[in-house]
């Protein structure tokens, strides 16, 4: 967009803030509070149809952990809602009792009663366990949860260096690679363990700075500024790989990573890193925005081949959630109104297509044209997380902008 | 369709036969012969873009085995093409050298040079290894390949009874289930090991009859005639499961299973089984046919929930391939012209949407409206198999019908 942008008016900011607030507190959180709590066995039902009806009783650990985190976070914001804390406790106790094995691996999916169903040979379930307990410990002051988070975090750090215990065999043809997801989620985990500035947390680890610096360096190796692209998978020595995995671009992931970096750059006053994060966000949005139907495409191949993922052209809720957060942060960090215009472009499309005014919460899976493809509100990978986190963070950004206006 | 159908005319049958023949020999097989043969390392490139250009050099074992099988099958039909046999040999030697481990597990994916890349904790790669070597042994008379097929088949039979060696852990919440895919592929494997009646094969196993009977009984337990549905996953004791897995309907899979049963019923003159297979095919097509845009939907939930598979509304090549085979067989087995009408409905949609007249072969992945979603001709799950097998079987059915006309 070449033309000079006008800065958003106070009324515009107020309107967006009210929209974020209302969507969060009148539609999204009520949906989960009404339909997801399992008072019989603990934990949350996370497979919920459009109207909240359960279509499965499985409990996916990513989403159990993320919901504990989200509810604790919202409770911690003003510590006024006993309902939120009680709901967070329901999930935290269930996770504590059932999710983790003696060898520190965390199950991917549990039965309603907590019996294990599946174990992935990956570390992500463990990451959401850490997030959950770090924030829940802050909500309750119960240091035993904090200790569980920290010991699990140590296991994750060990797996980053040597994933053998996760059980995925190393075969003769495998080349060592670096996955964007790993430094990205670690960077976010450290931010969560640190807690918000001034929050009642425990800044007791001397190695946080070093871990963060290592993560930022690792993320930057995935960025090719001259192409405006961040690659999901590169070789361990930092080279691009000419294969579908090596050419894979996941714009939503890059945009989410971008705001993790913006957040870190804010805390460390690193304007060079901020500018690189802005370039990553801009590049991902330029590459991933669907000029034909609007919205952010899910997967692309950097060289224009068809992605192997059958769902590549779909519009998923979470890249749009991450984009509205990233764009508001980019605008606040630069005072450049073109970022706000970009925010409004994405937010308008997002609010026009994802929310379900009738039953609350947002649809997760739209086809390329923006029609609902999967009507459920919660499933194995969608729960009480990206939507409320984005609404909460957007409201916070807008409130800060208004305060400074 | 209630109205009385007219039997197809001789000219109609001739026209379809010519179409199947030309598509197979002028478009599909030439594509693979031109683009897939790796004369440097052996085996086949199976990741091929629309125009045959390689977008990856990985070699997926399902597709290596299937291509060996298909080329051997076509060679065996008239034993005239030295090129086909030579191409089959390229794949057979590569598979023999690289695919199987000392413990009988078969890799899922190999690097170009044959080094192992991935191993699934499933038995399907091993099944295509058996198919390949059974037919290749018939093509060459080389009994060592036959011996490899039989020893691998024995390993598969052991895994059916006890999958522990495949390495998937059994967790406390898991309930024992029966998967349609297992008896279905075993039934097909026995047919392949037996070989076509009169072919130079080795009917040396006394247990084929018993295995087939066990498979047929197992498949029938997945069928609920009163609902017209065949469920992919049921409990080990034959009950429906109220979960997304338990409600999953894969119409293409049921239709493919249907013609495996028709083939078996022909060989055993079992008219009761034939009628059940016809009911399965009819039910799957009624349930899976997309009344809005045409074509067969990929996945459905028996109770109308949204399937969790993001690709559920896509139109994939293979269910359509299996359907045209099944419908021609159904027509030949019943002389009921309504089956031929159904064949023409599906075949018309299939030929209008999948073939690529410019570069040969068929597209594999269309969106719900029938537009090309993935332009590649070969990928991790699509190779030289469903399209040529269907064209070859359809031509055979039509030739038999014409001979009897």
mmCIF file with all atom_site columns, N, CA, C and O in Angstrom, chain A residues 3 7 11 17 52 57 74 81 99 135 145 153-154 158 199-200 206 231 238 253 290 306 336 348 366 380-381 386:
data_model
loop_
_atom_site.group_PDB
_atom_site.id
_atom_site.type_symbol
_atom_site.label_atom_id
_atom_site.label_alt_id
_atom_site.label_comp_id
_atom_site.label_asym_id
_atom_site.label_entity_id
_atom_site.label_seq_id
_atom_site.pdbx_PDB_ins_code
_atom_site.Cartn_x
_atom_site.Cartn_y
_atom_site.Cartn_z
_atom_site.occupancy
_atom_site.B_iso_or_equiv
_atom_site.pdbx_formal_charge
_atom_site.auth_seq_id
_atom_site.auth_comp_id
_atom_site.auth_asym_id
_atom_site.auth_atom_id
_atom_site.pdbx_PDB_model_num
ATOM 1   N N  . UNK A 1 3   ? -0.032  4.573   -0.555 1.00 0.00 ? 3   UNK A N  1
ATOM 2   C CA . UNK A 1 3   ? -0.513  5.884   -0.122 1.00 0.00 ? 3   UNK A CA 1
ATOM 3   C C  . UNK A 1 3   ? -0.215  6.120   1.363  1.00 0.00 ? 3   UNK A C  1
ATOM 4   O O  . UNK A 1 3   ? -0.015  5.175   2.122  1.00 0.00 ? 3   UNK A O  1
ATOM 5   N N  . UNK A 1 7   ? -3.417  8.058   10.756 1.00 0.00 ? 7   UNK A N  1
ATOM 6   C CA . UNK A 1 7   ? -3.424  7.339   12.025 1.00 0.00 ? 7   UNK A CA 1
ATOM 7   C C  . UNK A 1 7   ? -4.870  7.053   12.419 1.00 0.00 ? 7   UNK A C  1
ATOM 8   O O  . UNK A 1 7   ? -5.767  7.848   12.129 1.00 0.00 ? 7   UNK A O  1
ATOM 9   N N  . UNK A 1 11  ? -11.821 7.022   18.219 1.00 0.00 ? 11  UNK A N  1
ATOM 10  C CA . UNK A 1 11  ? -13.093 6.294   18.102 1.00 0.00 ? 11  UNK A CA 1
ATOM 11  C C  . UNK A 1 11  ? -12.881 4.925   17.467 1.00 0.00 ? 11  UNK A C  1
ATOM 12  O O  . UNK A 1 11  ? -13.488 3.921   17.881 1.00 0.00 ? 11  UNK A O  1
ATOM 13  N N  . UNK A 1 17  ? -11.455 -2.015  20.485 1.00 0.00 ? 17  UNK A N  1
ATOM 14  C CA . UNK A 1 17  ? -11.266 -2.538  21.826 1.00 0.00 ? 17  UNK A CA 1
ATOM 15  C C  . UNK A 1 17  ? -12.561 -3.151  22.358 1.00 0.00 ? 17  UNK A C  1
ATOM 16  O O  . UNK A 1 17  ? -12.562 -4.253  22.922 1.00 0.00 ? 17  UNK A O  1
ATOM 17  N N  . UNK A 1 52  ? -21.925 -26.697 20.977 1.00 0.00 ? 52  UNK A N  1
ATOM 18  C CA . UNK A 1 52  ? -21.380 -27.114 22.262 1.00 0.00 ? 52  UNK A CA 1
ATOM 19  C C  . UNK A 1 52  ? -21.600 -28.569 22.590 1.00 0.00 ? 52  UNK A C  1
ATOM 20  O O  . UNK A 1 52  ? -21.052 -29.083 23.572 1.00 0.00 ? 52  UNK A O  1
ATOM 21  N N  . UNK A 1 57  ? -15.432 -37.771 23.630 1.00 0.00 ? 57  UNK A N  1
ATOM 22  C CA . UNK A 1 57  ? -15.084 -37.489 25.023 1.00 0.00 ? 57  UNK A CA 1
ATOM 23  C C  . UNK A 1 57  ? -13.577 -37.515 25.247 1.00 0.00 ? 57  UNK A C  1
ATOM 24  O O  . UNK A 1 57  ? -13.122 -37.365 26.382 1.00 0.00 ? 57  UNK A O  1
ATOM 25  N N  . UNK A 1 74  ? -6.524  -15.280 32.358 1.00 0.00 ? 74  UNK A N  1
ATOM 26  C CA . UNK A 1 74  ? -7.644  -14.347 32.495 1.00 0.00 ? 74  UNK A CA 1
ATOM 27  C C  . UNK A 1 74  ? -7.942  -14.087 33.971 1.00 0.00 ? 74  UNK A C  1
ATOM 28  O O  . UNK A 1 74  ? -8.235  -12.957 34.366 1.00 0.00 ? 74  UNK A O  1
ATOM 29  N N  . UNK A 1 81  ? -12.489 -13.339 39.211 1.00 0.00 ? 81  UNK A N  1
ATOM 30  C CA . UNK A 1 81  ? -13.488 -14.353 38.903 1.00 0.00 ? 81  UNK A CA 1
ATOM 31  C C  . UNK A 1 81  ? -13.147 -15.696 39.530 1.00 0.00 ? 81  UNK A C  1
ATOM 32  O O  . UNK A 1 81  ? -12.269 -16.426 39.060 1.00 0.00 ? 81  UNK A O  1
ATOM 33  N N  . UNK A 1 99  ? -1.415  -36.682 32.901 1.00 0.00 ? 99  UNK A N  1
ATOM 34  C CA . UNK A 1 99  ? -0.784  -36.387 31.618 1.00 0.00 ? 99  UNK A CA 1
ATOM 35  C C  . UNK A 1 99  ? 0.668   -36.840 31.497 1.00 0.00 ? 99  UNK A C  1
ATOM 36  O O  . UNK A 1 99  ? 1.123   -37.147 30.406 1.00 0.00 ? 99  UNK A O  1
ATOM 37  N N  . UNK A 1 135 ? 1.413   -20.707 34.647 1.00 0.00 ? 135 UNK A N  1
ATOM 38  C CA . UNK A 1 135 ? 0.395   -19.673 34.870 1.00 0.00 ? 135 UNK A CA 1
ATOM 39  C C  . UNK A 1 135 ? -0.551  -20.059 36.009 1.00 0.00 ? 135 UNK A C  1
ATOM 40  O O  . UNK A 1 135 ? -0.991  -19.197 36.776 1.00 0.00 ? 135 UNK A O  1
ATOM 41  N N  . UNK A 1 145 ? 3.010   -26.617 41.614 1.00 0.00 ? 145 UNK A N  1
ATOM 42  C CA . UNK A 1 145 ? 2.771   -26.577 40.165 1.00 0.00 ? 145 UNK A CA 1
ATOM 43  C C  . UNK A 1 145 ? 3.943   -25.912 39.446 1.00 0.00 ? 145 UNK A C  1
ATOM 44  O O  . UNK A 1 145 ? 4.356   -26.336 38.373 1.00 0.00 ? 145 UNK A O  1
ATOM 45  N N  . UNK A 1 153 ? 10.105  -28.456 32.042 1.00 0.00 ? 153 UNK A N  1
ATOM 46  C CA . UNK A 1 153 ? 10.876  -27.588 31.145 1.00 0.00 ? 153 UNK A CA 1
ATOM 47  C C  . UNK A 1 153 ? 12.307  -28.114 31.007 1.00 0.00 ? 153 UNK A C  1
ATOM 48  O O  . UNK A 1 153 ? 12.868  -28.140 29.899 1.00 0.00 ? 153 UNK A O  1
ATOM 49  N N  . UNK A 1 154 ? 12.890  -28.583 32.095 1.00 0.00 ? 154 UNK A N  1
ATOM 50  C CA . UNK A 1 154 ? 14.237  -29.157 32.017 1.00 0.00 ? 154 UNK A CA 1
ATOM 51  C C  . UNK A 1 154 ? 14.264  -30.382 31.111 1.00 0.00 ? 154 UNK A C  1
ATOM 52  O O  . UNK A 1 154 ? 15.208  -30.583 30.344 1.00 0.00 ? 154 UNK A O  1
ATOM 53  N N  . UNK A 1 158 ? 16.425  -30.946 27.611 1.00 0.00 ? 158 UNK A N  1
ATOM 54  C CA . UNK A 1 158 ? 17.242  -32.132 27.318 1.00 0.00 ? 158 UNK A CA 1
ATOM 55  C C  . UNK A 1 158 ? 16.844  -32.743 25.967 1.00 0.00 ? 158 UNK A C  1
ATOM 56  O O  . UNK A 1 158 ? 17.698  -33.145 25.187 1.00 0.00 ? 158 UNK A O  1
ATOM 57  N N  . UNK A 1 199 ? 4.490   -9.294  37.773 1.00 0.00 ? 199 UNK A N  1
ATOM 58  C CA . UNK A 1 199 ? 3.564   -10.316 38.265 1.00 0.00 ? 199 UNK A CA 1
ATOM 59  C C  . UNK A 1 199 ? 4.250   -11.122 39.363 1.00 0.00 ? 199 UNK A C  1
ATOM 60  O O  . UNK A 1 199 ? 5.476   -11.186 39.436 1.00 0.00 ? 199 UNK A O  1
ATOM 61  N N  . UNK A 1 200 ? 3.456   -11.745 40.212 1.00 0.00 ? 200 UNK A N  1
ATOM 62  C CA . UNK A 1 200 ? 4.045   -12.488 41.331 1.00 0.00 ? 200 UNK A CA 1
ATOM 63  C C  . UNK A 1 200 ? 4.674   -13.782 40.829 1.00 0.00 ? 200 UNK A C  1
ATOM 64  O O  . UNK A 1 200 ? 4.095   -14.833 40.914 1.00 0.00 ? 200 UNK A O  1
ATOM 65  N N  . UNK A 1 206 ? 18.875  -18.584 36.199 1.00 0.00 ? 206 UNK A N  1
ATOM 66  C CA . UNK A 1 206 ? 19.935  -17.752 35.652 1.00 0.00 ? 206 UNK A CA 1
ATOM 67  C C  . UNK A 1 206 ? 20.092  -17.959 34.157 1.00 0.00 ? 206 UNK A C  1
ATOM 68  O O  . UNK A 1 206 ? 20.738  -17.167 33.487 1.00 0.00 ? 206 UNK A O  1
ATOM 69  N N  . UNK A 1 231 ? 11.475  -20.112 6.409  1.00 0.00 ? 231 UNK A N  1
ATOM 70  C CA . UNK A 1 231 ? 11.270  -21.516 6.060  1.00 0.00 ? 231 UNK A CA 1
ATOM 71  C C  . UNK A 1 231 ? 11.090  -22.350 7.324  1.00 0.00 ? 231 UNK A C  1
ATOM 72  O O  . UNK A 1 231 ? 11.847  -22.210 8.276  1.00 0.00 ? 231 UNK A O  1
ATOM 73  N N  . UNK A 1 238 ? 21.985  -24.750 8.593  1.00 0.00 ? 238 UNK A N  1
ATOM 74  C CA . UNK A 1 238 ? 21.412  -23.474 8.172  1.00 0.00 ? 238 UNK A CA 1
ATOM 75  C C  . UNK A 1 238 ? 21.135  -23.324 6.686  1.00 0.00 ? 238 UNK A C  1
ATOM 76  O O  . UNK A 1 238 ? 20.835  -22.227 6.223  1.00 0.00 ? 238 UNK A O  1
ATOM 77  N N  . UNK A 1 253 ? 2.279   -19.496 11.059 1.00 0.00 ? 253 UNK A N  1
ATOM 78  C CA . UNK A 1 253 ? 3.323   -19.845 12.011 1.00 0.00 ? 253 UNK A CA 1
ATOM 79  C C  . UNK A 1 253 ? 4.382   -18.746 12.062 1.00 0.00 ? 253 UNK A C  1
ATOM 80  O O  . UNK A 1 253 ? 4.854   -18.363 13.136 1.00 0.00 ? 253 UNK A O  1
ATOM 81  N N  . UNK A 1 290 ? -4.434  -14.448 0.463  1.00 0.00 ? 290 UNK A N  1
ATOM 82  C CA . UNK A 1 290 ? -5.092  -14.954 -0.735 1.00 0.00 ? 290 UNK A CA 1
ATOM 83  C C  . UNK A 1 290 ? -5.736  -13.786 -1.478 1.00 0.00 ? 290 UNK A C  1
ATOM 84  O O  . UNK A 1 290 ? -6.765  -13.266 -1.045 1.00 0.00 ? 290 UNK A O  1
ATOM 85  N N  . UNK A 1 306 ? 2.734   -27.411 -5.773 1.00 0.00 ? 306 UNK A N  1
ATOM 86  C CA . UNK A 1 306 ? 1.581   -27.646 -4.907 1.00 0.00 ? 306 UNK A CA 1
ATOM 87  C C  . UNK A 1 306 ? 2.071   -28.197 -3.580 1.00 0.00 ? 306 UNK A C  1
ATOM 88  O O  . UNK A 1 306 ? 2.824   -29.174 -3.567 1.00 0.00 ? 306 UNK A O  1
ATOM 89  N N  . UNK A 1 336 ? 3.430   3.356   12.714 1.00 0.00 ? 336 UNK A N  1
ATOM 90  C CA . UNK A 1 336 ? 3.231   3.453   11.260 1.00 0.00 ? 336 UNK A CA 1
ATOM 91  C C  . UNK A 1 336 ? 1.795   3.017   10.941 1.00 0.00 ? 336 UNK A C  1
ATOM 92  O O  . UNK A 1 336 ? 1.431   1.857   11.114 1.00 0.00 ? 336 UNK A O  1
ATOM 93  N N  . UNK A 1 348 ? -11.025 -7.347  9.641  1.00 0.00 ? 348 UNK A N  1
ATOM 94  C CA . UNK A 1 348 ? -12.344 -7.310  8.990  1.00 0.00 ? 348 UNK A CA 1
ATOM 95  C C  . UNK A 1 348 ? -12.686 -8.665  8.385  1.00 0.00 ? 348 UNK A C  1
ATOM 96  O O  . UNK A 1 348 ? -13.798 -9.178  8.545  1.00 0.00 ? 348 UNK A O  1
ATOM 97  N N  . UNK A 1 366 ? -12.308 -23.095 7.559  1.00 0.00 ? 366 UNK A N  1
ATOM 98  C CA . UNK A 1 366 ? -13.086 -22.615 6.417  1.00 0.00 ? 366 UNK A CA 1
ATOM 99  C C  . UNK A 1 366 ? -12.421 -23.107 5.138  1.00 0.00 ? 366 UNK A C  1
ATOM 100 O O  . UNK A 1 366 ? -11.207 -23.342 5.108  1.00 0.00 ? 366 UNK A O  1
ATOM 101 N N  . UNK A 1 380 ? -9.457  -31.982 17.968 1.00 0.00 ? 380 UNK A N  1
ATOM 102 C CA . UNK A 1 380 ? -8.148  -32.439 18.461 1.00 0.00 ? 380 UNK A CA 1
ATOM 103 C C  . UNK A 1 380 ? -7.081  -31.342 18.486 1.00 0.00 ? 380 UNK A C  1
ATOM 104 O O  . UNK A 1 380 ? -6.111  -31.451 19.222 1.00 0.00 ? 380 UNK A O  1
ATOM 105 N N  . UNK A 1 381 ? -7.251  -30.304 17.663 1.00 0.00 ? 381 UNK A N  1
ATOM 106 C CA . UNK A 1 381 ? -6.237  -29.242 17.612 1.00 0.00 ? 381 UNK A CA 1
ATOM 107 C C  . UNK A 1 381 ? -6.821  -27.848 17.869 1.00 0.00 ? 381 UNK A C  1
ATOM 108 O O  . UNK A 1 381 ? -6.105  -26.861 17.779 1.00 0.00 ? 381 UNK A O  1
ATOM 109 N N  . UNK A 1 386 ? -6.220  -20.082 20.879 1.00 0.00 ? 386 UNK A N  1
ATOM 110 C CA . UNK A 1 386 ? -5.825  -19.025 19.946 1.00 0.00 ? 386 UNK A CA 1
ATOM 111 C C  . UNK A 1 386 ? -6.829  -17.873 19.911 1.00 0.00 ? 386 UNK A C  1
ATOM 112 O O  . UNK A 1 386 ? -6.428  -16.710 19.870 1.00 0.00 ? 386 UNK A O  1
#
